[in-house]
Amino acid sequence: MNPATPAVRQAAALLLGYPGPDWPARHALVRDCLTELSIPAAAPLLRFCATVDGVPLLDLAAAYVRTFDRSRRRTLHLTYYTDGDTRRRGSTLAALKARYRAHGWAPPEDELPDHLPLMLEFAARCPDPGTRLLRDHRAALELLRMSLTDHGSPYADVLRAVCDTLPGPSPADRAAALALARGGPPTETVGLAPFAATAPAATPHAEGPGR
């Protein structure tokens, strides 16, 4: 594994978090650290940092909500792409929690365990099992990257950096991503106790005025 990979994944986790009041400090920390480390693989992340630099916080927050919380094809909750609102998703989320705990890592209780920033933080702290986890969700990552690119979102650069930390997608990965794009997630609507059964982020975000 490239020794820069954990740093790239941790930076991506921070950049994909909701841009709340701590965003200016978080943005500056990521930008300054990546610039100092001079990691070639971080180029897409630095491009994203430059693109959003100076965007008013409320505008950036509103764009984040529009991008990730209002589209089933751009959600950051990766199991939604494969499981949708079905019974299977509840067991998948429970298995994810168990997987984290097996490696001594406990995600926060106020977020679903398939939230991409959480997965990336786990992958940064536990590189080998984290890489396996991301590879298991490679089709969803590729679909999210393609959807963000089609949407013209600067967040596409963050997903590009994440995907670049993994081996190139296989034909099977590409086929799976295209199948998800064509068919969308399963649509059986059931309760997923103890998990939420909706595609948007588990924690509601305050929305500011649009751009």
mmCIF file of C-alpha atoms in Angstrom:
data_model
loop_
_atom_site.group_PDB
_atom_site.id
_atom_site.type_symbol
_atom_site.label_atom_id
_atom_site.label_comp_id
_atom_site.label_asym_id
_atom_site.label_seq_id
_atom_site.Cartn_x
_atom_site.Cartn_y
_atom_site.Cartn_z
ATOM 1 C CA MET A 1 0.000 0.000 0.000
ATOM 2 C CA ASN A 2 1.169 3.502 -0.793
ATOM 3 C CA PRO A 3 2.272 5.088 2.521
ATOM 4 C CA ALA A 4 0.288 8.208 1.588
ATOM 5 C CA THR A 5 -2.986 6.306 1.336
ATOM 6 C CA PRO A 6 -4.095 6.688 4.994
ATOM 7 C CA ALA A 7 -3.498 10.447 4.846
ATOM 8 C CA VAL A 8 -5.507 10.753 1.627
ATOM 9 C CA ARG A 9 -8.379 8.756 3.110
ATOM 10 C CA GLN A 10 -8.404 10.756 6.350
ATOM 11 C CA ALA A 11 -8.375 14.009 4.413
ATOM 12 C CA ALA A 12 -11.239 12.804 2.221
ATOM 13 C CA ALA A 13 -13.220 11.830 5.318
ATOM 14 C CA LEU A 14 -12.857 15.352 6.688
ATOM 15 C CA LEU A 15 -13.754 17.007 3.395
ATOM 16 C CA LEU A 16 -16.864 14.851 2.924
ATOM 17 C CA GLY A 17 -18.271 15.796 6.305
ATOM 18 C CA TYR A 18 -21.097 18.309 6.510
ATOM 19 C CA PRO A 19 -19.682 21.860 6.357
ATOM 20 C CA GLY A 20 -20.860 23.092 9.743
ATOM 21 C CA PRO A 21 -19.353 25.825 11.924
ATOM 22 C CA ASP A 22 -16.036 23.959 12.138
ATOM 23 C CA TRP A 23 -15.648 23.874 8.343
ATOM 24 C CA PRO A 24 -13.224 26.809 7.909
ATOM 25 C CA ALA A 25 -10.768 25.295 10.397
ATOM 26 C CA ARG A 26 -11.253 21.788 8.960
ATOM 27 C CA HIS A 27 -10.737 23.007 5.399
ATOM 28 C CA ALA A 28 -7.596 24.923 6.331
ATOM 29 C CA LEU A 29 -6.183 21.965 8.275
ATOM 30 C CA VAL A 30 -6.638 19.557 5.372
ATOM 31 C CA ARG A 31 -5.313 22.013 2.782
ATOM 32 C CA ASP A 32 -2.255 22.964 4.830
ATOM 33 C CA CYS A 33 -1.377 19.384 5.808
ATOM 34 C CA LEU A 34 -1.685 18.047 2.263
ATOM 35 C CA THR A 35 0.321 20.956 0.890
ATOM 36 C CA GLU A 36 3.068 20.362 3.448
ATOM 37 C CA LEU A 37 3.144 16.610 2.802
ATOM 38 C CA SER A 38 3.325 17.200 -0.968
ATOM 39 C CA ILE A 39 1.532 13.958 -1.833
ATOM 40 C CA PRO A 40 0.901 13.537 -5.582
ATOM 41 C CA ALA A 41 -2.175 11.413 -4.825
ATOM 42 C CA ALA A 42 -3.668 14.361 -2.960
ATOM 43 C CA ALA A 43 -3.909 16.548 -6.078
ATOM 44 C CA PRO A 44 -7.688 16.023 -6.510
ATOM 45 C CA LEU A 45 -8.243 16.879 -2.838
ATOM 46 C CA LEU A 46 -6.247 20.078 -3.127
ATOM 47 C CA ARG A 47 -8.163 20.948 -6.272
ATOM 48 C CA PHE A 48 -11.397 20.552 -4.315
ATOM 49 C CA CYS A 49 -10.017 22.722 -1.492
ATOM 50 C CA ALA A 50 -9.134 25.439 -3.987
ATOM 51 C CA THR A 51 -12.548 25.253 -5.662
ATOM 52 C CA VAL A 52 -14.512 25.744 -2.427
ATOM 53 C CA ASP A 53 -12.084 28.238 -0.892
ATOM 54 C CA GLY A 54 -13.943 31.442 -0.184
ATOM 55 C CA VAL A 55 -17.441 29.994 -0.762
ATOM 56 C CA PRO A 56 -19.708 31.365 1.998
ATOM 57 C CA LEU A 57 -20.395 28.710 4.605
ATOM 58 C CA LEU A 58 -24.176 28.840 4.222
ATOM 59 C CA ASP A 59 -23.887 28.487 0.451
ATOM 60 C CA LEU A 60 -21.552 25.520 0.794
ATOM 61 C CA ALA A 61 -23.869 23.874 3.342
ATOM 62 C CA ALA A 62 -26.855 24.351 1.033
ATOM 63 C CA ALA A 63 -24.911 22.860 -1.883
ATOM 64 C CA TYR A 64 -23.913 19.891 0.299
ATOM 65 C CA VAL A 65 -27.555 19.203 1.182
ATOM 66 C CA ARG A 66 -28.626 19.451 -2.461
ATOM 67 C CA THR A 67 -25.796 17.195 -3.543
ATOM 68 C CA PHE A 68 -25.927 14.376 -1.003
ATOM 69 C CA ASP A 69 -29.219 14.526 0.891
ATOM 70 C CA ARG A 70 -31.687 15.000 -1.955
ATOM 71 C CA SER A 71 -30.619 12.393 -4.475
ATOM 72 C CA ARG A 72 -30.775 8.640 -4.183
ATOM 73 C CA ARG A 73 -27.923 8.415 -6.666
ATOM 74 C CA ARG A 74 -25.605 10.661 -4.687
ATOM 75 C CA THR A 75 -26.091 9.545 -1.102
ATOM 76 C CA LEU A 76 -23.016 9.040 1.080
ATOM 77 C CA HIS A 77 -24.639 5.981 2.686
ATOM 78 C CA LEU A 78 -23.115 3.274 0.540
ATOM 79 C CA THR A 79 -25.318 0.306 1.437
ATOM 80 C CA TYR A 80 -28.315 2.199 0.100
ATOM 81 C CA TYR A 81 -27.052 1.638 -3.448
ATOM 82 C CA THR A 82 -27.128 -2.127 -3.062
ATOM 83 C CA ASP A 83 -29.804 -2.682 -0.410
ATOM 84 C CA GLY A 84 -32.147 0.297 -0.703
ATOM 85 C CA ASP A 85 -34.983 0.383 1.818
ATOM 86 C CA THR A 86 -35.112 -3.367 2.339
ATOM 87 C CA ARG A 87 -34.808 -5.798 5.224
ATOM 88 C CA ARG A 88 -31.378 -6.747 3.961
ATOM 89 C CA ARG A 89 -29.999 -3.294 4.686
ATOM 90 C CA GLY A 90 -30.678 -3.645 8.402
ATOM 91 C CA SER A 91 -28.549 -6.784 8.634
ATOM 92 C CA THR A 92 -25.874 -5.231 6.419
ATOM 93 C CA LEU A 93 -25.585 -2.225 8.741
ATOM 94 C CA ALA A 94 -25.402 -4.485 11.794
ATOM 95 C CA ALA A 95 -22.630 -6.494 10.130
ATOM 96 C CA LEU A 96 -20.731 -3.279 9.410
ATOM 97 C CA LYS A 97 -20.867 -2.276 13.069
ATOM 98 C CA ALA A 98 -19.591 -5.712 14.064
ATOM 99 C CA ARG A 99 -16.806 -5.428 11.503
ATOM 100 C CA TYR A 100 -15.638 -2.133 12.988
ATOM 101 C CA ARG A 101 -15.733 -3.477 16.524
ATOM 102 C CA ALA A 102 -13.776 -6.583 15.543
ATOM 103 C CA HIS A 103 -10.888 -4.230 14.780
ATOM 104 C CA GLY A 104 -11.250 -2.197 17.974
ATOM 105 C CA TRP A 105 -13.005 0.776 16.394
ATOM 106 C CA ALA A 106 -16.374 2.077 17.542
ATOM 107 C CA PRO A 107 -18.126 4.557 15.219
ATOM 108 C CA PRO A 108 -20.343 7.251 16.749
ATOM 109 C CA GLU A 109 -23.878 6.171 17.578
ATOM 110 C CA ASP A 110 -25.468 9.171 15.878
ATOM 111 C CA GLU A 111 -24.456 8.136 12.339
ATOM 112 C CA LEU A 112 -25.126 5.035 10.276
ATOM 113 C CA PRO A 113 -22.037 2.831 9.861
ATOM 114 C CA ASP A 114 -22.210 2.918 6.063
ATOM 115 C CA HIS A 115 -21.643 6.692 5.944
ATOM 116 C CA LEU A 116 -18.650 7.143 3.641
ATOM 117 C CA PRO A 117 -16.733 9.587 5.901
ATOM 118 C CA LEU A 118 -16.902 6.964 8.689
ATOM 119 C CA MET A 119 -15.707 4.231 6.357
ATOM 120 C CA LEU A 120 -12.815 6.416 5.233
ATOM 121 C CA GLU A 121 -11.785 7.243 8.776
ATOM 122 C CA PHE A 122 -11.800 3.527 9.596
ATOM 123 C CA ALA A 123 -9.756 2.838 6.460
ATOM 124 C CA ALA A 124 -7.264 5.531 7.480
ATOM 125 C CA ARG A 125 -6.837 4.092 10.982
ATOM 126 C CA CYS A 126 -7.014 0.403 10.017
ATOM 127 C CA PRO A 127 -5.574 0.315 6.487
ATOM 128 C CA ASP A 128 -5.795 -3.398 5.654
ATOM 129 C CA PRO A 129 -9.355 -4.133 6.823
ATOM 130 C CA GLY A 130 -10.352 -0.654 5.704
ATOM 131 C CA THR A 131 -9.129 -1.328 2.177
ATOM 132 C CA ARG A 132 -11.092 -4.585 2.107
ATOM 133 C CA LEU A 133 -14.185 -2.708 3.264
ATOM 134 C CA LEU A 134 -13.859 -0.068 0.540
ATOM 135 C CA ARG A 135 -13.237 -2.730 -2.091
ATOM 136 C CA ASP A 136 -16.417 -4.512 -0.978
ATOM 137 C CA HIS A 137 -18.271 -1.284 -1.804
ATOM 138 C CA ARG A 138 -16.308 -0.438 -4.941
ATOM 139 C CA ALA A 139 -19.360 -0.472 -7.219
ATOM 140 C CA ALA A 140 -21.163 2.046 -4.980
ATOM 141 C CA LEU A 141 -18.063 4.247 -4.848
ATOM 142 C CA GLU A 142 -17.766 4.210 -8.627
ATOM 143 C CA LEU A 143 -21.451 5.034 -9.042
ATOM 144 C CA LEU A 144 -21.162 7.915 -6.584
ATOM 145 C CA ARG A 145 -18.066 9.218 -8.367
ATOM 146 C CA MET A 146 -19.807 9.067 -11.747
ATOM 147 C CA SER A 147 -22.959 10.694 -10.383
ATOM 148 C CA LEU A 148 -21.004 13.559 -8.840
ATOM 149 C CA THR A 149 -19.107 14.056 -12.093
ATOM 150 C CA ASP A 150 -22.338 14.141 -14.082
ATOM 151 C CA HIS A 151 -23.776 16.595 -11.544
ATOM 152 C CA GLY A 152 -20.790 18.898 -12.023
ATOM 153 C CA SER A 153 -20.026 18.777 -8.307
ATOM 154 C CA PRO A 154 -16.565 19.655 -6.980
ATOM 155 C CA TYR A 155 -16.999 16.699 -4.608
ATOM 156 C CA ALA A 156 -16.265 14.475 -7.609
ATOM 157 C CA ASP A 157 -12.591 15.288 -7.017
ATOM 158 C CA VAL A 158 -12.812 13.920 -3.473
ATOM 159 C CA LEU A 159 -14.340 10.670 -4.738
ATOM 160 C CA ARG A 160 -11.716 10.504 -7.444
ATOM 161 C CA ALA A 161 -8.990 10.647 -4.791
ATOM 162 C CA VAL A 162 -10.740 7.938 -2.761
ATOM 163 C CA CYS A 163 -11.115 5.619 -5.750
ATOM 164 C CA ASP A 164 -7.474 6.207 -6.672
ATOM 165 C CA THR A 165 -6.430 4.673 -3.327
ATOM 166 C CA LEU A 166 -7.875 1.361 -4.546
ATOM 167 C CA PRO A 167 -6.725 -0.931 -7.343
ATOM 168 C CA GLY A 168 -8.194 0.011 -10.689
ATOM 169 C CA PRO A 169 -11.823 -1.090 -11.043
ATOM 170 C CA SER A 170 -12.208 -4.512 -12.625
ATOM 171 C CA PRO A 171 -14.661 -5.163 -15.462
ATOM 172 C CA ALA A 172 -16.939 -6.716 -12.830
ATOM 173 C CA ASP A 173 -16.749 -3.505 -10.743
ATOM 174 C CA ARG A 174 -17.639 -1.400 -13.769
ATOM 175 C CA ALA A 175 -20.481 -3.723 -14.721
ATOM 176 C CA ALA A 176 -21.851 -3.623 -11.167
ATOM 177 C CA ALA A 177 -21.684 0.184 -11.059
ATOM 178 C CA LEU A 178 -23.478 0.468 -14.415
ATOM 179 C CA ALA A 179 -26.128 -2.018 -13.264
ATOM 180 C CA LEU A 180 -26.722 0.084 -10.134
ATOM 181 C CA ALA A 181 -26.936 3.222 -12.276
ATOM 182 C CA ARG A 182 -29.505 1.650 -14.590
ATOM 183 C CA GLY A 183 -31.659 -0.075 -11.998
ATOM 184 C CA GLY A 184 -31.288 2.085 -8.905
ATOM 185 C CA PRO A 185 -31.485 0.693 -5.372
ATOM 186 C CA PRO A 186 -34.042 -1.939 -4.336
ATOM 187 C CA THR A 187 -37.347 -0.295 -3.470
ATOM 188 C CA GLU A 188 -38.957 -2.550 -0.879
ATOM 189 C CA THR A 189 -39.916 -0.136 1.916
ATOM 190 C CA VAL A 190 -39.790 -1.648 5.393
ATOM 191 C CA GLY A 191 -38.744 -0.640 8.871
ATOM 192 C CA LEU A 192 -35.039 -1.198 9.455
ATOM 193 C CA ALA A 193 -35.118 -1.118 13.262
ATOM 194 C CA PRO A 194 -32.939 -0.124 14.907
ATOM 195 C CA PHE A 195 -31.731 1.786 11.836
ATOM 196 C CA ALA A 196 -33.409 4.532 9.814
ATOM 197 C CA ALA A 197 -34.990 3.366 6.576
ATOM 198 C CA THR A 198 -34.349 6.451 4.494
ATOM 199 C CA ALA A 199 -31.674 7.306 1.986
ATOM 200 C CA PRO A 200 -30.683 10.774 3.266
ATOM 201 C CA ALA A 201 -28.076 11.276 5.933
ATOM 202 C CA ALA A 202 -29.132 10.156 9.393
ATOM 203 C CA THR A 203 -28.335 13.486 10.992
ATOM 204 C CA PRO A 204 -30.429 16.348 9.594
ATOM 205 C CA HIS A 205 -28.436 19.235 8.228
ATOM 206 C CA ALA A 206 -29.287 22.867 8.499
ATOM 207 C CA GLU A 207 -29.745 24.319 5.050
ATOM 208 C CA GLY A 208 -28.681 27.794 4.058
ATOM 209 C CA PRO A 209 -29.687 29.771 0.994
ATOM 210 C CA GLY A 210 -28.754 28.238 -2.339
ATOM 211 C CA ARG A 211 -26.046 29.564 -4.576
#
